mmCIF file of C-alpha atoms in Angstrom:
data_model
loop_
_atom_site.group_PDB
_atom_site.id
_atom_site.type_symbol
_atom_site.label_atom_id
_atom_site.label_comp_id
_atom_site.label_asym_id
_atom_site.label_seq_id
_atom_site.Cartn_x
_atom_site.Cartn_y
_atom_site.Cartn_z
ATOM 1 C CA MET A 1 -15.844 6.259 -34.526
ATOM 2 C CA ALA A 2 -13.385 3.526 -35.469
ATOM 3 C CA ASP A 3 -12.587 5.345 -38.715
ATOM 4 C CA LEU A 4 -12.018 8.552 -36.758
ATOM 5 C CA ALA A 5 -9.563 6.787 -34.438
ATOM 6 C CA ALA A 6 -7.788 5.213 -37.381
ATOM 7 C CA GLY A 7 -7.257 8.646 -38.856
ATOM 8 C CA HIS A 8 -5.269 9.666 -35.788
ATOM 9 C CA ALA A 9 -3.401 6.384 -35.308
ATOM 10 C CA PHE A 10 0.334 5.915 -35.683
ATOM 11 C CA SER A 11 1.647 3.610 -38.388
ATOM 12 C CA ALA A 12 1.673 -0.108 -37.600
ATOM 13 C CA ALA A 13 5.453 -0.033 -37.031
ATOM 14 C CA GLU A 14 5.158 2.945 -34.689
ATOM 15 C CA GLN A 15 2.387 1.257 -32.738
ATOM 16 C CA GLN A 16 4.477 -1.890 -32.345
ATOM 17 C CA ALA A 17 7.397 0.184 -31.093
ATOM 18 C CA VAL A 18 5.243 1.820 -28.416
ATOM 19 C CA TYR A 19 3.880 -1.508 -27.190
ATOM 20 C CA ARG A 20 7.335 -3.079 -27.349
ATOM 21 C CA ALA A 21 8.764 -0.365 -25.094
ATOM 22 C CA ILE A 22 5.923 -0.902 -22.631
ATOM 23 C CA HIS A 23 6.225 -4.695 -22.511
ATOM 24 C CA GLU A 24 10.049 -4.844 -22.537
ATOM 25 C CA ARG A 25 10.591 -2.133 -19.931
ATOM 26 C CA ARG A 26 12.221 -3.587 -16.841
ATOM 27 C CA ASP A 27 13.064 -2.306 -13.381
ATOM 28 C CA MET A 28 16.816 -2.792 -13.735
ATOM 29 C CA ARG A 29 19.241 -3.412 -10.877
ATOM 30 C CA HIS A 30 22.327 -4.524 -12.804
ATOM 31 C CA PHE A 31 24.286 -1.903 -14.751
ATOM 32 C CA SER A 32 27.524 -1.972 -16.701
ATOM 33 C CA GLY A 33 28.912 1.483 -15.990
ATOM 34 C CA GLY A 34 29.636 3.521 -19.090
ATOM 35 C CA GLU A 35 27.993 6.874 -19.664
ATOM 36 C CA VAL A 36 24.900 8.546 -21.063
ATOM 37 C CA ALA A 37 25.640 11.241 -23.621
ATOM 38 C CA ASP A 38 24.436 14.688 -22.606
ATOM 39 C CA ASP A 39 22.177 15.079 -25.645
ATOM 40 C CA LEU A 40 20.579 11.694 -24.944
ATOM 41 C CA LEU A 41 20.046 12.575 -21.284
ATOM 42 C CA GLN A 42 18.382 15.810 -22.338
ATOM 43 C CA ARG A 43 16.048 13.880 -24.665
ATOM 44 C CA LEU A 44 15.073 11.581 -21.826
ATOM 45 C CA LEU A 45 14.460 14.460 -19.428
ATOM 46 C CA SER A 46 12.430 16.241 -22.089
ATOM 47 C CA ALA A 47 10.297 13.114 -22.466
ATOM 48 C CA ALA A 48 9.750 13.133 -18.711
ATOM 49 C CA HIS A 49 8.908 16.832 -18.753
ATOM 50 C CA HIS A 50 6.203 16.225 -21.376
ATOM 51 C CA ALA A 51 4.255 13.975 -19.022
ATOM 52 C CA PRO A 52 0.678 14.884 -18.132
ATOM 53 C CA SER A 53 0.124 16.554 -14.776
ATOM 54 C CA VAL A 54 -3.015 17.375 -12.836
ATOM 55 C CA GLY A 55 -3.841 21.067 -13.186
ATOM 56 C CA PHE A 56 -0.680 21.342 -15.333
ATOM 57 C CA MET A 57 1.215 21.798 -12.066
ATOM 58 C CA GLN A 58 4.333 19.953 -13.326
ATOM 59 C CA PRO A 59 5.349 18.791 -9.838
ATOM 60 C CA TRP A 60 8.618 17.123 -10.820
ATOM 61 C CA ARG A 61 12.162 18.226 -10.097
ATOM 62 C CA PHE A 62 15.240 16.242 -11.132
ATOM 63 C CA VAL A 63 18.518 16.256 -9.239
ATOM 64 C CA ARG A 64 21.344 14.778 -11.298
ATOM 65 C CA VAL A 65 23.746 13.268 -8.786
ATOM 66 C CA ARG A 66 27.222 13.591 -10.276
ATOM 67 C CA SER A 67 29.290 13.646 -7.080
ATOM 68 C CA ARG A 68 30.718 10.266 -6.056
ATOM 69 C CA PRO A 69 30.529 11.101 -2.321
ATOM 70 C CA LEU A 70 26.846 11.981 -2.734
ATOM 71 C CA ARG A 71 26.214 8.715 -4.537
ATOM 72 C CA GLU A 72 27.904 6.855 -1.704
ATOM 73 C CA GLY A 73 25.732 8.742 0.768
ATOM 74 C CA ILE A 74 22.579 7.744 -1.134
ATOM 75 C CA HIS A 75 23.823 4.162 -1.314
ATOM 76 C CA ALA A 76 24.283 4.149 2.466
ATOM 77 C CA LEU A 77 20.754 5.483 3.063
ATOM 78 C CA ILE A 78 19.301 2.781 0.837
ATOM 79 C CA GLU A 79 21.278 0.052 2.565
ATOM 80 C CA GLN A 80 20.123 1.355 5.939
ATOM 81 C CA GLU A 81 16.478 1.187 4.885
ATOM 82 C CA ARG A 82 16.998 -2.179 3.185
ATOM 83 C CA VAL A 83 17.834 -3.737 6.540
ATOM 84 C CA LEU A 84 14.824 -2.117 8.227
ATOM 85 C CA THR A 85 12.516 -3.234 5.412
ATOM 86 C CA ALA A 86 13.842 -6.783 5.682
ATOM 87 C CA GLN A 87 13.135 -6.827 9.403
ATOM 88 C CA ALA A 88 9.591 -5.573 8.788
ATOM 89 C CA LEU A 89 8.954 -8.436 6.348
ATOM 90 C CA GLY A 90 9.192 -11.048 9.067
ATOM 91 C CA GLU A 91 9.482 -14.547 7.627
ATOM 92 C CA ARG A 92 10.546 -13.178 4.215
ATOM 93 C CA GLU A 93 13.499 -11.270 5.693
ATOM 94 C CA ASP A 94 16.177 -13.681 4.479
ATOM 95 C CA ALA A 95 14.708 -13.887 0.983
ATOM 96 C CA PHE A 96 14.525 -10.112 0.737
ATOM 97 C CA MET A 97 18.135 -9.642 1.832
ATOM 98 C CA LYS A 98 19.246 -11.833 -1.078
ATOM 99 C CA LEU A 99 17.622 -9.499 -3.610
ATOM 100 C CA LYS A 100 19.594 -6.784 -5.368
ATOM 101 C CA VAL A 101 17.573 -3.642 -4.814
ATOM 102 C CA GLN A 102 19.735 -0.870 -6.282
ATOM 103 C CA GLY A 103 22.462 0.068 -8.745
ATOM 104 C CA VAL A 104 23.423 3.484 -7.385
ATOM 105 C CA LEU A 105 27.160 2.837 -7.434
ATOM 106 C CA ASP A 106 27.156 1.078 -10.821
ATOM 107 C CA ALA A 107 24.789 3.050 -13.055
ATOM 108 C CA ALA A 108 26.055 5.690 -15.453
ATOM 109 C CA GLU A 109 23.572 8.235 -14.091
ATOM 110 C CA VAL A 110 21.645 8.689 -10.867
ATOM 111 C CA LEU A 111 18.643 11.014 -10.843
ATOM 112 C CA VAL A 112 16.614 11.876 -7.774
ATOM 113 C CA VAL A 113 13.029 12.850 -8.560
ATOM 114 C CA ALA A 114 11.465 15.138 -5.986
ATOM 115 C CA LEU A 115 8.250 17.023 -5.372
ATOM 116 C CA PRO A 116 8.887 20.755 -4.846
ATOM 117 C CA PRO A 117 7.687 22.890 -1.943
ATOM 118 C CA GLY A 118 4.542 24.965 -2.432
ATOM 119 C CA ARG A 119 2.484 22.109 -3.838
ATOM 120 C CA GLU A 120 -0.426 22.988 -1.559
ATOM 121 C CA GLN A 121 -1.021 26.097 -3.676
ATOM 122 C CA HIS A 122 -2.205 23.895 -6.553
ATOM 123 C CA VAL A 123 -5.863 23.105 -5.882
ATOM 124 C CA PHE A 124 -7.060 22.313 -9.425
ATOM 125 C CA GLY A 125 -7.614 18.543 -9.463
ATOM 126 C CA ARG A 126 -6.163 18.103 -5.978
ATOM 127 C CA ARG A 127 -8.756 19.494 -3.574
ATOM 128 C CA THR A 128 -10.052 16.035 -2.688
ATOM 129 C CA LEU A 129 -7.062 14.040 -4.000
ATOM 130 C CA PRO A 130 -3.927 15.902 -2.888
ATOM 131 C CA GLU A 131 -1.770 12.888 -3.779
ATOM 132 C CA MET A 132 -2.249 13.692 -7.464
ATOM 133 C CA ASP A 133 1.039 15.593 -7.344
ATOM 134 C CA LEU A 134 2.772 12.265 -6.724
ATOM 135 C CA ALA A 135 0.685 10.588 -9.425
ATOM 136 C CA SER A 136 1.762 13.269 -11.894
ATOM 137 C CA ALA A 137 5.432 12.834 -10.991
ATOM 138 C CA ALA A 138 5.031 9.087 -11.521
ATOM 139 C CA CYS A 139 3.808 9.805 -15.055
ATOM 140 C CA ALA A 140 7.017 11.750 -15.698
ATOM 141 C CA ILE A 141 9.083 8.844 -14.397
ATOM 142 C CA GLN A 142 7.222 6.404 -16.627
ATOM 143 C CA ASN A 143 7.810 8.638 -19.658
ATOM 144 C CA LEU A 144 11.526 8.669 -18.904
ATOM 145 C CA TRP A 145 11.518 4.904 -18.363
ATOM 146 C CA LEU A 146 9.883 4.108 -21.688
ATOM 147 C CA ALA A 147 12.091 6.554 -23.577
ATOM 148 C CA ALA A 148 15.173 5.028 -21.937
ATOM 149 C CA ARG A 149 14.092 1.538 -23.015
ATOM 150 C CA ALA A 150 13.546 2.740 -26.563
ATOM 151 C CA GLU A 151 17.068 4.211 -26.498
ATOM 152 C CA GLY A 152 18.515 0.912 -25.253
ATOM 153 C CA LEU A 153 19.240 2.101 -21.715
ATOM 154 C CA GLY A 154 18.205 0.409 -18.496
ATOM 155 C CA MET A 155 16.527 2.203 -15.621
ATOM 156 C CA GLY A 156 15.619 1.212 -12.101
ATOM 157 C CA TRP A 157 13.353 3.008 -9.630
ATOM 158 C CA VAL A 158 14.614 2.751 -6.051
ATOM 159 C CA SER A 159 12.162 3.749 -3.312
ATOM 160 C CA ILE A 160 13.896 2.178 -0.323
ATOM 161 C CA PHE A 161 15.144 5.239 1.566
ATOM 162 C CA ASP A 162 14.086 7.666 4.266
ATOM 163 C CA PRO A 163 12.802 10.731 2.363
ATOM 164 C CA GLN A 164 13.717 13.194 5.115
ATOM 165 C CA GLN A 165 17.280 11.924 5.291
ATOM 166 C CA LEU A 166 17.672 12.020 1.522
ATOM 167 C CA ALA A 167 16.200 15.523 1.365
ATOM 168 C CA GLY A 168 18.740 16.617 3.959
ATOM 169 C CA LEU A 169 21.615 14.985 2.095
ATOM 170 C CA LEU A 170 20.687 16.849 -1.099
ATOM 171 C CA GLN A 171 19.940 20.100 0.758
ATOM 172 C CA MET A 172 16.381 20.301 -0.491
ATOM 173 C CA PRO A 173 14.250 23.216 0.721
ATOM 174 C CA GLU A 174 11.675 22.676 3.435
ATOM 175 C CA GLY A 175 8.612 21.078 1.888
ATOM 176 C CA GLY A 176 10.560 19.342 -0.865
ATOM 177 C CA LYS A 177 10.163 15.570 -0.892
ATOM 178 C CA PRO A 178 12.230 12.997 -2.821
ATOM 179 C CA VAL A 179 10.082 10.195 -4.216
ATOM 180 C CA ALA A 180 12.474 8.212 -6.401
ATOM 181 C CA VAL A 181 16.120 7.425 -6.907
ATOM 182 C CA LEU A 182 16.502 6.519 -10.574
ATOM 183 C CA CYS A 183 19.495 4.484 -11.733
ATOM 184 C CA LEU A 184 20.031 4.922 -15.465
ATOM 185 C CA GLY A 185 22.566 3.662 -17.968
ATOM 186 C CA PRO A 186 23.869 0.882 -20.193
ATOM 187 C CA VAL A 187 23.179 -2.720 -19.189
ATOM 188 C CA GLN A 188 24.578 -6.020 -20.428
ATOM 189 C CA ALA A 189 21.077 -7.362 -21.042
ATOM 190 C CA PHE A 190 17.477 -6.685 -20.091
ATOM 191 C CA TYR A 191 15.733 -9.202 -17.859
ATOM 192 C CA GLU A 192 13.491 -11.561 -19.831
ATOM 193 C CA GLN A 193 10.834 -11.067 -17.171
ATOM 194 C CA PRO A 194 10.491 -8.763 -14.168
ATOM 195 C CA MET A 195 13.305 -9.559 -11.744
ATOM 196 C CA LEU A 196 10.983 -10.092 -8.777
ATOM 197 C CA GLN A 197 8.947 -12.523 -10.836
ATOM 198 C CA ALA A 198 12.098 -14.379 -11.888
ATOM 199 C CA GLU A 199 13.131 -14.522 -8.219
ATOM 200 C CA LYS A 200 9.658 -15.899 -7.382
ATOM 201 C CA TRP A 201 8.973 -12.940 -5.076
ATOM 202 C CA ALA A 202 5.700 -12.139 -6.837
ATOM 203 C CA ARG A 203 4.004 -12.649 -10.190
ATOM 204 C CA ARG A 204 2.030 -10.521 -12.602
ATOM 205 C CA ALA A 205 -1.635 -11.059 -11.801
ATOM 206 C CA PRO A 206 -4.069 -11.948 -14.575
ATOM 207 C CA LEU A 207 -5.599 -8.830 -16.109
ATOM 208 C CA ALA A 208 -9.086 -10.271 -15.616
ATOM 209 C CA GLU A 209 -8.606 -10.001 -11.848
ATOM 210 C CA MET A 210 -8.097 -6.255 -12.186
ATOM 211 C CA VAL A 211 -11.009 -5.293 -14.450
ATOM 212 C CA PHE A 212 -14.616 -4.972 -13.250
ATOM 213 C CA ASP A 213 -17.861 -4.053 -14.966
ATOM 214 C CA ASP A 214 -19.883 -1.282 -13.314
ATOM 215 C CA LEU A 215 -19.482 -2.418 -9.690
ATOM 216 C CA TRP A 216 -16.457 -3.339 -7.606
ATOM 217 C CA GLY A 217 -15.750 -7.048 -7.815
ATOM 218 C CA GLN A 218 -18.154 -7.667 -10.674
ATOM 219 C CA GLN A 219 -16.096 -9.545 -13.221
ATOM 220 C CA ALA A 220 -15.885 -7.973 -16.651
ATOM 221 C CA SER A 221 -17.894 -9.759 -19.319
ATOM 222 C CA SER A 222 -15.068 -9.599 -21.841
ATOM 223 C CA GLY A 223 -11.311 -9.189 -21.942
ATOM 224 C CA GLU A 224 -8.225 -11.224 -21.190
ATOM 225 C CA SER A 225 -8.606 -14.106 -18.787
ATOM 226 C CA SER A 226 -4.921 -14.686 -18.073
#
């Protein structure tokens, strides 16, 4: 079986590039303006569109926000929710308010990813797990993220907003639901580690804490320990 896998494997350099994109991807908040060429943006969107989806439902829609007033409106919605989120955090409110959580006004491109109306018609793979439409859209976002990193562009996923208000701002049809505001564009530098880890907000947990053998909580007999 190992020989069979080797026959389908990428070259060593290609493998390293894939893993490099995964490990050096960062949720960026600091952007340096500039622009993203149309052909490059189309490549990134094509990468997103080639994501897997449950039942091949392809539940992703992308709204490219080019209007400055619309960007300012999105920025205001995020700031509104940022304050409410801070208040909900209790003793961590002050620490949260010091974090930079968006780059909507600074990034070269802003894309809103939304789930379309009519998703309930797709039953294949969703009868008992209807949230698989969101999981599929997240795969598309991850594809775009990794492709952007490979192209040298930063991207940040902002989820701090009221979805109904954002849907109204973008005049989405009833049943449409925005799930991500993506800030995309050139950056001065990529963070050496995840920003929230650098800010001591949280840390990446050891892989061994996430992997079980057979039963929940039963530590795996092999694998990474840190």
